[in-house]
Coordinates of C-alpha atoms in Angstrom, one line a residue:
X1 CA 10.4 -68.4 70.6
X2 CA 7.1 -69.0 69.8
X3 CA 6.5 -65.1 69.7
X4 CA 9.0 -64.7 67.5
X5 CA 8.0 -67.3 65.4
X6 CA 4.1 -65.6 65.1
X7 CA 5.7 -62.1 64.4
X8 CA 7.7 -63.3 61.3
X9 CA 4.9 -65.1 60.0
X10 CA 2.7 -61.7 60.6
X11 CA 5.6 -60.0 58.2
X12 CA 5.2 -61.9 55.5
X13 CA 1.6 -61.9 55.6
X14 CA 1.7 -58.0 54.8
X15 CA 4.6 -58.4 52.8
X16 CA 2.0 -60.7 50.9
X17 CA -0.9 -57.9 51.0
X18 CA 1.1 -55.4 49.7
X19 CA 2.3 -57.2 46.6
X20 CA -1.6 -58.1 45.9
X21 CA -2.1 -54.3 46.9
X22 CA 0.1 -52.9 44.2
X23 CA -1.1 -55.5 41.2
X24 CA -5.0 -54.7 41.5
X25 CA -4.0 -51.2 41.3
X26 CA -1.9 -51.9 38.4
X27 CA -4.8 -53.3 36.8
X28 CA -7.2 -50.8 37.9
X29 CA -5.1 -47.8 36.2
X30 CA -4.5 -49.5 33.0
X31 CA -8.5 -50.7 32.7
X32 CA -9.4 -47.2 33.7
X33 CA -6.5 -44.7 32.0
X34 CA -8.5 -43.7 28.9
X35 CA -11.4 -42.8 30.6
X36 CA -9.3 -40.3 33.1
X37 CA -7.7 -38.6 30.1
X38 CA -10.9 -38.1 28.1
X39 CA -12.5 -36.1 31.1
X40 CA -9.5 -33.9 31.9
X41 CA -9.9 -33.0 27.6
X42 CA -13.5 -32.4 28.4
X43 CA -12.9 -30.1 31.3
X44 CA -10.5 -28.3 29.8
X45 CA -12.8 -27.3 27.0
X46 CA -15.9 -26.2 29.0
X47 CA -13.2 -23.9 30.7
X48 CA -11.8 -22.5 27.1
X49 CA -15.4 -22.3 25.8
X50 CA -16.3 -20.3 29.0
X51 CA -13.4 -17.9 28.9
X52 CA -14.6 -17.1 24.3
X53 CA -17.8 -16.7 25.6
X54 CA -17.2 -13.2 28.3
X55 CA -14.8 -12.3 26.4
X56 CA -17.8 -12.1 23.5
X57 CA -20.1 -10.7 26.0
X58 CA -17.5 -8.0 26.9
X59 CA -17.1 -6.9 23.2
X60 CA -21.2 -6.8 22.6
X61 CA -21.6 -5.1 25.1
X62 CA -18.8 -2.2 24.2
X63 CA -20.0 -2.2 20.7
X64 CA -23.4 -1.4 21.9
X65 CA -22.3 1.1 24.0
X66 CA -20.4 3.2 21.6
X67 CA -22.1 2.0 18.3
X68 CA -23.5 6.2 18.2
X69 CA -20.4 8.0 19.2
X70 CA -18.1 5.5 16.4
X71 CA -21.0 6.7 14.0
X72 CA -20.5 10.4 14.9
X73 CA -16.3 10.2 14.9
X74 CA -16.7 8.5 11.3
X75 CA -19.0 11.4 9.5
X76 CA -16.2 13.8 11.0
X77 CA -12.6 11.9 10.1
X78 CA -10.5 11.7 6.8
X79 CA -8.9 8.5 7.3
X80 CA -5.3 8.7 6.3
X81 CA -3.2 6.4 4.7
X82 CA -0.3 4.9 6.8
X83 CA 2.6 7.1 6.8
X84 CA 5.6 5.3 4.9
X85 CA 9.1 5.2 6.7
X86 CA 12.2 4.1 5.6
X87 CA 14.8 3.1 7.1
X88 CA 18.9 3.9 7.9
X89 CA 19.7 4.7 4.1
X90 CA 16.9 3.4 2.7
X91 CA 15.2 7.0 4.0
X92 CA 16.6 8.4 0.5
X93 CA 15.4 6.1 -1.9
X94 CA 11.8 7.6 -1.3
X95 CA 11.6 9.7 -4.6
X96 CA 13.7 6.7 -6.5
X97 CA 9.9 4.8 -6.2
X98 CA 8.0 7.4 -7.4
X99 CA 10.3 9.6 -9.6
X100 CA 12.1 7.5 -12.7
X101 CA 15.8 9.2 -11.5
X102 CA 18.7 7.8 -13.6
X103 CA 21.6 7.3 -11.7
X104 CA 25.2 6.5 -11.7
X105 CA 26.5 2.9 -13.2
X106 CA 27.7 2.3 -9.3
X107 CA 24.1 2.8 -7.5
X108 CA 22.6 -0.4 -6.6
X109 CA 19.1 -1.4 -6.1
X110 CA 17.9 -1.3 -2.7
X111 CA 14.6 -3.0 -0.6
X112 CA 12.4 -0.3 1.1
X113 CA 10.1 -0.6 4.0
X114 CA 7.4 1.0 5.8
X115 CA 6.0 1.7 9.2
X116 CA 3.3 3.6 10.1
X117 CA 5.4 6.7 12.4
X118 CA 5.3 10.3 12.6
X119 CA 8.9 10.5 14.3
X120 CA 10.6 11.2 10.5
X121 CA 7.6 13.1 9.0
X122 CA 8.2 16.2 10.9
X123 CA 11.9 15.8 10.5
X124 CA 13.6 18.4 8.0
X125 CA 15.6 17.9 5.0
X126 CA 18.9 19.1 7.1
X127 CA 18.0 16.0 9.9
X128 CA 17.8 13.4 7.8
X129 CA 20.6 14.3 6.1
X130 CA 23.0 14.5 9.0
X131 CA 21.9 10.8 10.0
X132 CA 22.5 9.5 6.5
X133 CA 25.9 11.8 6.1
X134 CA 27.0 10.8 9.5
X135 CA 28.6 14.4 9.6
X136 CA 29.0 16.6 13.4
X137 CA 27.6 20.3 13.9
X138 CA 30.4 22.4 14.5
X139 CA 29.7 26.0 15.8
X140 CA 32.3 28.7 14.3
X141 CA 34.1 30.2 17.1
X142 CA 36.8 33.4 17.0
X143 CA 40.1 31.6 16.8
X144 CA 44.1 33.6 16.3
X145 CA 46.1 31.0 14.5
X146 CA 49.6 30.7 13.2
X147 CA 48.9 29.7 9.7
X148 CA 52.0 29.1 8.1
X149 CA 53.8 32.3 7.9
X150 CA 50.8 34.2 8.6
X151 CA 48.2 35.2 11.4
X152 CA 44.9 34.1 11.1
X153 CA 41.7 35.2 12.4
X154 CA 39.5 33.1 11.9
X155 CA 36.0 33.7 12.1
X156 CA 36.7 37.3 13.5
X157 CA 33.4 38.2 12.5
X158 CA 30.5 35.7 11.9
X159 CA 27.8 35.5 9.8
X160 CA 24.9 35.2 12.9
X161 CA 22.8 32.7 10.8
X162 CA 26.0 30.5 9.9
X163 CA 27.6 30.7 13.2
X164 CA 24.9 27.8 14.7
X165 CA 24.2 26.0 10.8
X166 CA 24.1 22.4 11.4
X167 CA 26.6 20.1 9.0
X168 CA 23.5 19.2 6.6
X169 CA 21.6 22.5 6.9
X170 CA 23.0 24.1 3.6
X171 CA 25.9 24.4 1.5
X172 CA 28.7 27.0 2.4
X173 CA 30.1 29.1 -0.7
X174 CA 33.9 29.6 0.3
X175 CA 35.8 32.7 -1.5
X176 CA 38.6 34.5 -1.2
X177 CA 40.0 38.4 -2.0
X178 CA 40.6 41.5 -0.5
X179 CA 39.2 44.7 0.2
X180 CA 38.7 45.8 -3.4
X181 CA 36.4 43.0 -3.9
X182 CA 33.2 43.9 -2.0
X183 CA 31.6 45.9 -4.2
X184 CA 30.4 42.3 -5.5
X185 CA 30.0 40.5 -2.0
X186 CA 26.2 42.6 -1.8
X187 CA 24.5 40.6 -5.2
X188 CA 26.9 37.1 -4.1
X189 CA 25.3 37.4 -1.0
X190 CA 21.4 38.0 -1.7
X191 CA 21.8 35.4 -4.8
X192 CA 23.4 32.6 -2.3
X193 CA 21.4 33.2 1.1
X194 CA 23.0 30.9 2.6
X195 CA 26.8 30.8 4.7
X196 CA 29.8 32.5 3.2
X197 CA 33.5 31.9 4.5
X198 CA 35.0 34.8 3.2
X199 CA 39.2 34.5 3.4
X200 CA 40.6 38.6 3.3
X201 CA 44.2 39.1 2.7
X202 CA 44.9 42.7 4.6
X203 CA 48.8 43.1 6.0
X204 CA 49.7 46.4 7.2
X205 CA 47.7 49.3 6.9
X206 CA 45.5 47.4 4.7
X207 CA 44.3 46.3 7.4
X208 CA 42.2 49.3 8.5
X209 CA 40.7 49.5 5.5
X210 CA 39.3 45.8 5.3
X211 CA 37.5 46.7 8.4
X212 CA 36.3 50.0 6.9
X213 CA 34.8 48.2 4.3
X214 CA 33.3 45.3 6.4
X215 CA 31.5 47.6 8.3
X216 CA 30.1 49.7 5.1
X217 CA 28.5 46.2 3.6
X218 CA 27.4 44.9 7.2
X219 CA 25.5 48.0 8.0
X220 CA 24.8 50.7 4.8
X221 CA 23.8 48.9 2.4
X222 CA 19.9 47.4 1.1
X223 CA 21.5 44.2 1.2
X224 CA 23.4 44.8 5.0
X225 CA 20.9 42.3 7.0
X226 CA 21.5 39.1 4.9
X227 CA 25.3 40.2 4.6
X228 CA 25.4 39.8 8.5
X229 CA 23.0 36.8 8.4
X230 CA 25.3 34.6 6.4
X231 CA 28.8 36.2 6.0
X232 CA 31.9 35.2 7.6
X233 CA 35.0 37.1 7.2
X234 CA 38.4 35.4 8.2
X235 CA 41.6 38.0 8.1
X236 CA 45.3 37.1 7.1
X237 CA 48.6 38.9 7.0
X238 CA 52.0 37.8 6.8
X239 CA 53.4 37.9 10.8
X240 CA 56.2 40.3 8.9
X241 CA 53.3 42.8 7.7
X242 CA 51.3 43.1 10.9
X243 CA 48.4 45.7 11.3
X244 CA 49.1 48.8 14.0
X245 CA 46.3 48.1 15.6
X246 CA 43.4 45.2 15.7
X247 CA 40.4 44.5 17.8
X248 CA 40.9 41.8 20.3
X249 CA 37.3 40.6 20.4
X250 CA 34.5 40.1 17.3
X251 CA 32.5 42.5 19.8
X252 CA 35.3 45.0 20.0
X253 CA 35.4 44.5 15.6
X254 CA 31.8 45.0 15.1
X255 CA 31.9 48.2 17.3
X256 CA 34.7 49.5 14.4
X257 CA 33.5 53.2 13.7
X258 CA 31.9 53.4 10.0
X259 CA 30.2 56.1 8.3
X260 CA 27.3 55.5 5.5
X261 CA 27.7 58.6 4.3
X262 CA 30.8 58.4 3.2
X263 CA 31.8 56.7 -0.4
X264 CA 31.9 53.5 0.1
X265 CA 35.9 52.7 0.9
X266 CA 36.1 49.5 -1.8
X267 CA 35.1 51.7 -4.6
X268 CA 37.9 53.6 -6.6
X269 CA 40.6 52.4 -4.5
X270 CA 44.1 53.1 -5.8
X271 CA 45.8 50.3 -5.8
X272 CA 48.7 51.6 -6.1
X273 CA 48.6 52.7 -2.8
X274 CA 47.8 49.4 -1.1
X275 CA 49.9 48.2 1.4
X276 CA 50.4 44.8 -0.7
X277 CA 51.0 46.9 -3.8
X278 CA 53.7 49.5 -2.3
X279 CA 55.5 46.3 -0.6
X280 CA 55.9 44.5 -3.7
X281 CA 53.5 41.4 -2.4
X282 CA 51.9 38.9 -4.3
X283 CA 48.4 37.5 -3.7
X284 CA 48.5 34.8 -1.7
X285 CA 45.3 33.7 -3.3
X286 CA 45.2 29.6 -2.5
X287 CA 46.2 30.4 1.1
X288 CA 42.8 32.4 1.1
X289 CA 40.8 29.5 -0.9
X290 CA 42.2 27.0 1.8
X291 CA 41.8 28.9 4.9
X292 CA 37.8 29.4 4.0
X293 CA 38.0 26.1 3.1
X294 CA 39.3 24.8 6.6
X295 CA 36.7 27.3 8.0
X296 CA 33.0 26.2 6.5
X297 CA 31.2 24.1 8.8
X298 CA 29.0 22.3 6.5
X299 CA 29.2 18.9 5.4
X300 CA 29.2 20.8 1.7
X301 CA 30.6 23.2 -0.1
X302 CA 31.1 25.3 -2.8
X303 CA 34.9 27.0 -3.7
X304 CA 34.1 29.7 -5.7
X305 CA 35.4 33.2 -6.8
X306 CA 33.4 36.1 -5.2
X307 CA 33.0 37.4 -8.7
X308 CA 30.6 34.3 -9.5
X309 CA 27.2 34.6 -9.4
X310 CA 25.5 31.1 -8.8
X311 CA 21.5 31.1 -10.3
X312 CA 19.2 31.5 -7.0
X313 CA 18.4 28.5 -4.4
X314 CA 21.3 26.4 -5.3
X315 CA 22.0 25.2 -1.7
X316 CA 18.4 23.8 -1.3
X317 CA 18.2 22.7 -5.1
X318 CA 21.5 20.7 -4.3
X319 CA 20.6 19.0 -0.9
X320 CA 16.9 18.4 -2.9
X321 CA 18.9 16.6 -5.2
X322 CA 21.6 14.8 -2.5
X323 CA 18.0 13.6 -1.1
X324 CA 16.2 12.6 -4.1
X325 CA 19.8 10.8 -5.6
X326 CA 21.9 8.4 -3.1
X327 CA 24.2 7.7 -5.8
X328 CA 25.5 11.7 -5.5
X329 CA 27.2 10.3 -2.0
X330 CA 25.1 7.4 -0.6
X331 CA 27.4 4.3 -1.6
X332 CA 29.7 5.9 -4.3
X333 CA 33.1 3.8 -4.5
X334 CA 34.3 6.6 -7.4
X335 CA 35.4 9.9 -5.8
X336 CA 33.2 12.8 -7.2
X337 CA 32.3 16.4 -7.4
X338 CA 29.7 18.4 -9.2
X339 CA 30.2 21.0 -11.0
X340 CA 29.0 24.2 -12.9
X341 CA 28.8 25.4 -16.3
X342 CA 30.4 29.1 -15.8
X343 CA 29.4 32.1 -18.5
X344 CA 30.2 35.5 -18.7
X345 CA 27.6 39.0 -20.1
X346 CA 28.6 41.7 -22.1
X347 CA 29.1 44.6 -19.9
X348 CA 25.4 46.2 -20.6
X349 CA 23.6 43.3 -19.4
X350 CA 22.1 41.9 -16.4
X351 CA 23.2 38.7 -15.0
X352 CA 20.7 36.2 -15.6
X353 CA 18.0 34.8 -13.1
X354 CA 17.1 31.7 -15.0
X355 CA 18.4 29.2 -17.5
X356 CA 15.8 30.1 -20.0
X357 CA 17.3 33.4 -19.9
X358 CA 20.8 33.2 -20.0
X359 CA 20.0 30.9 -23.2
X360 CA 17.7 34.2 -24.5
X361 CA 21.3 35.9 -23.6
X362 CA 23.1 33.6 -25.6
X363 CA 20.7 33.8 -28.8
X364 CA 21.8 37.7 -28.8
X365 CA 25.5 37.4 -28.4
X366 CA 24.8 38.8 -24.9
X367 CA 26.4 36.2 -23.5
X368 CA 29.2 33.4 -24.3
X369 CA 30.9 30.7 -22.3
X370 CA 33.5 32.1 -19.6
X371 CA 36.8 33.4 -20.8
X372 CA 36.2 31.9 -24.1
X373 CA 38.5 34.9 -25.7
X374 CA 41.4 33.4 -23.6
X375 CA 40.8 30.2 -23.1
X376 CA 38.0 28.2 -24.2
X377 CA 38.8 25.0 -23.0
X378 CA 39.5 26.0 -19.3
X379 CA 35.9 26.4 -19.1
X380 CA 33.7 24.5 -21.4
X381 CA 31.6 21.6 -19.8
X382 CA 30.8 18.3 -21.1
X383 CA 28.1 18.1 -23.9
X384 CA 27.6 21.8 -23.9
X385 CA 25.6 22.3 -26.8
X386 CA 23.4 19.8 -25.2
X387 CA 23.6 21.4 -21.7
X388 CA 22.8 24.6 -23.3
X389 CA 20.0 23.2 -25.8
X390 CA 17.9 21.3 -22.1
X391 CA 14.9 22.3 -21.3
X392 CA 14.7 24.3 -18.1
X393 CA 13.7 22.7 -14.9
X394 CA 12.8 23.5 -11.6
X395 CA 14.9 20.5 -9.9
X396 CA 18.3 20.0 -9.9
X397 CA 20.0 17.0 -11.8
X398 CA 23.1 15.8 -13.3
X399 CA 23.9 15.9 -16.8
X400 CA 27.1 14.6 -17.9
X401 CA 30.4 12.5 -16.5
X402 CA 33.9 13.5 -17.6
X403 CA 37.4 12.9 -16.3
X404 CA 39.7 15.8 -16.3
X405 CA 41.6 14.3 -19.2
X406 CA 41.6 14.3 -22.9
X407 CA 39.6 17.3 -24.4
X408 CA 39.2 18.3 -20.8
X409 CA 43.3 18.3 -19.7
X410 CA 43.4 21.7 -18.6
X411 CA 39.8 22.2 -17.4
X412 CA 39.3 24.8 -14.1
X413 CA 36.0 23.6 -13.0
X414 CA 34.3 25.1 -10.3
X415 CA 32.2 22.8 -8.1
X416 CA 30.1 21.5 -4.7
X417 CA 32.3 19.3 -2.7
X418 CA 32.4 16.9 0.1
X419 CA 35.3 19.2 1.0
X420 CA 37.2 16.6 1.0
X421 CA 39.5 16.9 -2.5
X422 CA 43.2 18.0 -2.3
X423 CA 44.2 21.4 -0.8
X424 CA 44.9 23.9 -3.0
X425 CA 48.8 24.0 -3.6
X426 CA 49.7 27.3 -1.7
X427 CA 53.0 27.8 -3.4
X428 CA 51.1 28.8 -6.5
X429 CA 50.0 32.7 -6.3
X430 CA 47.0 34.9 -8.5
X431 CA 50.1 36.5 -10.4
X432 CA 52.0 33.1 -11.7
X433 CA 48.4 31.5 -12.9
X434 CA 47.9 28.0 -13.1
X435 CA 46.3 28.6 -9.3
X436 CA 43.3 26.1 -9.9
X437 CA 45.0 23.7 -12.6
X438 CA 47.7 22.3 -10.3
X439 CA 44.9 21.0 -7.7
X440 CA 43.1 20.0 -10.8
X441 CA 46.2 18.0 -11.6
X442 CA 46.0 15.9 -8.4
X443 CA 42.3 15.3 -8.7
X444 CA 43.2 13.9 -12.2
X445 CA 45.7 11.6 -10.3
X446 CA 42.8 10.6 -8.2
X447 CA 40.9 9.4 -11.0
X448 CA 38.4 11.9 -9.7
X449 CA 34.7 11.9 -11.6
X450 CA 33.2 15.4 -12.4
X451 CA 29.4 15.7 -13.0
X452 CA 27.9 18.5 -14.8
X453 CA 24.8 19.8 -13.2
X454 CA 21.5 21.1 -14.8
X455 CA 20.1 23.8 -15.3
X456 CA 21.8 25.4 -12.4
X457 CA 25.2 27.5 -13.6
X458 CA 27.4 30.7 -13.0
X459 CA 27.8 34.5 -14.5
X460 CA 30.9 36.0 -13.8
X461 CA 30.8 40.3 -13.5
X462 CA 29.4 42.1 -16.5
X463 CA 32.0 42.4 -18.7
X464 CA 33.7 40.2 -21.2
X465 CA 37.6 39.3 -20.2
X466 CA 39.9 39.6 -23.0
X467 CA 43.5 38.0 -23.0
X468 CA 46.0 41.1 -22.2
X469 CA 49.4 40.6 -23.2
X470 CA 50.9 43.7 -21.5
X471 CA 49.6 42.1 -18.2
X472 CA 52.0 42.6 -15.5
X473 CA 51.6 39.0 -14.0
X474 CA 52.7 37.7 -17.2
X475 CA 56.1 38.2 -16.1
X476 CA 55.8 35.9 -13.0
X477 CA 54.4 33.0 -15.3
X478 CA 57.9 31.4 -16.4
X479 CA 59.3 30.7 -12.7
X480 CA 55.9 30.0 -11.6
X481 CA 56.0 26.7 -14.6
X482 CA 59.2 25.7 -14.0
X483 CA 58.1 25.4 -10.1
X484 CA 55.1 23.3 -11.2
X485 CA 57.2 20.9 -13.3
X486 CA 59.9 20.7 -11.2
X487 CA 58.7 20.4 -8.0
X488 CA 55.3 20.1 -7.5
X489 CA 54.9 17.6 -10.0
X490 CA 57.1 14.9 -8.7
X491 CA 55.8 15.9 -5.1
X492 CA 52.7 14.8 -6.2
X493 CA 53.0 11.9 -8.1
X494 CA 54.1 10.3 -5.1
X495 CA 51.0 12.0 -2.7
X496 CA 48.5 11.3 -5.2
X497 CA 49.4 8.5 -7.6
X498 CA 51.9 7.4 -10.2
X499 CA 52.7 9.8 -13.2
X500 CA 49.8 9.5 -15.9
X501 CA 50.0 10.9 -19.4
X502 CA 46.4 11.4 -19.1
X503 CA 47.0 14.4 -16.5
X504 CA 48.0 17.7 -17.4
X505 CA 49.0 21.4 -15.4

């Protein structure tokens, strides 16, 4: 017991200790705290002033090493400034800061930034344009379609230039006709040098001689090479009027005997002994305008007659312009196209290469706004006088803003497009007229916005038109109105808006 009684009192003891332990510590930490933390903040700065201080040497040292060669590098370099960048959209508002462009009421003003980078420097004007378009490279490939009531091949033989264009390269011009028109497709083609989808009507035997004459202009002429650089022909024919014969392949086509020292066979034809003629056919010519249409693969293009002459470089001037301008389809909420002033030259003269001379040509009666002895006002753009009275430049711009309405009701503009306007209404032939107005109708439905460009314009073939009342398509004009005011009309008053007394055929 008496162990037991000497152990408990031994307990408490330490028990006692421990407590008396843990207070003088107590004491000692709070008496001594300050001091701790001031020399762990002094320790850490000899460390941090240590580290400054080889870092310094380091640097010296390197400085010392290459003071001469540094020398040597700067008495040889051009310092450059920092290449600007901009980005997404913003890429096109480049010439907006150092160009005073007026724009469109709907263009809004927009923050630009800069990075020092080569990456879009060496990009060209096509590649930036595709990423800002957002449009897809599609190469043209030999296709045999049912179109309608017609056989279609398309792309039967390819431009070899426009076959791999990308969407943003260039603008494509898109024409139609038939064989008889090729004696202009030579000057077309050197003035545009860029694609053409070229639409031929050819049913029966006609047929034969559309490849006769494609081979002529692809190989005999001065202007052959660029004609097989940048021309695409597509052949139609009604599946009732089929050819005797046609090549199955493009390789087969382009192997289609020719002879250069023959007459040329587009030149003198008879047309009285065309296939079409002798079978009592019309000219299908909005299925033609459509299927080259359908057929362009660029993001642009340009629906023209193949007896128009555009003035040189319009594709680049254009896509210059696309660049310099977003509000020509960066951000545009009003849908647009841009079109050209058209004129036509007395029979004698050349057709112009420059504004400045077709306004020499105009001075001298040489030349006049196109078909202004039928009808003026088809024709006639916004503010002529003052288009015509512009100084010349060498960049493209736009000029005026009209609806197709009012003084302009029964405008036939011709115009670059996103290609994305209404079809032309195929039920509407060359010999009943009114071919361009009815899609011009729609577009008025549309509340569609034409702009006039400057100075760029188009000369129709020598030779001033003159209404010609003993016309034989005169006769199919009557049933061909009475179509459009019965039919199509309505029909497209529900497709493309409510009736407006603003519109007109």
């Amino acid at each position: 017991m008496f162990d037991r009684f000497v152990a408990k009192n031994s307990d408490l003891n330490c028990a006692n200790k421990s407590t008396q332990y843990v207070k003088n510590c107590g004491k000692m930490l709070k008496r001594d705290f300050p001091i701790l933390i001031l020399s762990l903040f002094i320790l850490c700065g000899f460390f941090a002033f240590m580290q400054h201080a080889f870092r310094a040497s380091v640097t010296i040292e390197e400085q010392a090493l290459t003071k001469n060669s540094i020398k040597s590098v700067e008495a040889n370099t051009v310092v450059l400034p920092a290449a600007e960048v901009f980005f997404g959209d913003e890429l096109f508002e480049k010439e907006l800061q150092s160009r005073q462009l007026i724009e469109p009421k709907d263009s809004r003003e927009v923050k630009v930034f800069t990075e020092s980078t080569n990456k879009v420097k060496n990009e060209t004007l096509g590649q930036r344009l595709k990423k800002l378009l957002k449009c897809n490279d599609r190469p043209l490939r030999l296709e045999k379609i049912q179109y309608g009531s017609y056989w279609l091949l398309r792309n039967y033989i390819r431009g070899t230039i426009s076959t791999s264009t990308g969407c943003a390269d260039t603008v494509t011009l898109t024409t139609n006709g038939d064989y008889t028109f090729f004696d202009s497709l030579p000057f077309l083609t050197e003035r545009w040098l860029a694609p053409i989808s070229f639409a031929l009507f050819a049913p029966g035997y006609d047929f034969e001689a559309t490849l006769n004459s494609i081979q002529f202009v692809r190989n005999c002429l001065r202007e052959s090479k660029s004609i097989r650089d940048y021309v695409t022909f597509h052949i139609y024919f009604p599946a009732t009027d089929m050819p005797e014969y046609a090549p199955i392949t493009e390789k087969e086509a382009i192997s289609w005997p020719y002879d250069c020292d023959a007459q040329p066979p587009y030149v003198d034809v008879d047309r009285s002994t065309m296939y079409k003629t002798e079978h009592n056919m019309t000219y299908p010519i909005n299925v033609g305008r459509n299927i080259a249409r359908k057929s362009a693969n660029t993001y642009f293009i340009f629906a023209s007659d193949i007896e128009l002459y555009p003035t040189p470089e319009l594709p680049r001037l254009f896509l210059e312009l696309v660049e310099r301008n977003r509000s020509v389809y960066l951000d545009n909420k009003e849908l647009r196209v841009y079109t050209l002033p058209v004129f036509e030259v007395t029979k004698d003269s050349q057709v112009p290469e420059s504004k400045t001379e077709l306004v020499e040509m105009l001075h001298k009666h040489k030349a006049i706004p196109f078909h202004s002895k039928i009808c003026k006002n088809c024709h006639l753009v916004p503010r002529h006088n003052e288009w015509v009275n512009s100084t010349d430049a060498n960049e493209l711009s736009l000029f005026s803003q009209t609806k197709r309405e009012g003084k302009f009701r029964y405008w036939e503009p011709f115009y670059i497009s996103d290609n994305q306007e209404p079809m032309f209404d195929e039920r509407v032939t060359w010999e009943g007229q009114s071919n361009k107005r009815i899609q011009g109708y729609a577009m008025c439905l549309m509340k569609y916005d034409y702009f006039v460009l400057h100075p760029a314009f188009l000369t129709h073939t020598p030779g001033i038109k003159y209404f010609d009342k003993n016309a034989t398509r005169l006769s199919y004009v009557p049933a061909m109105n009475n179509l459009i005011k019965t039919v199509i009309q309505p029909e497209y008053h529900i497709l493309y808006g409510k009736k407006n007394k603003k519109c007109f055929t």
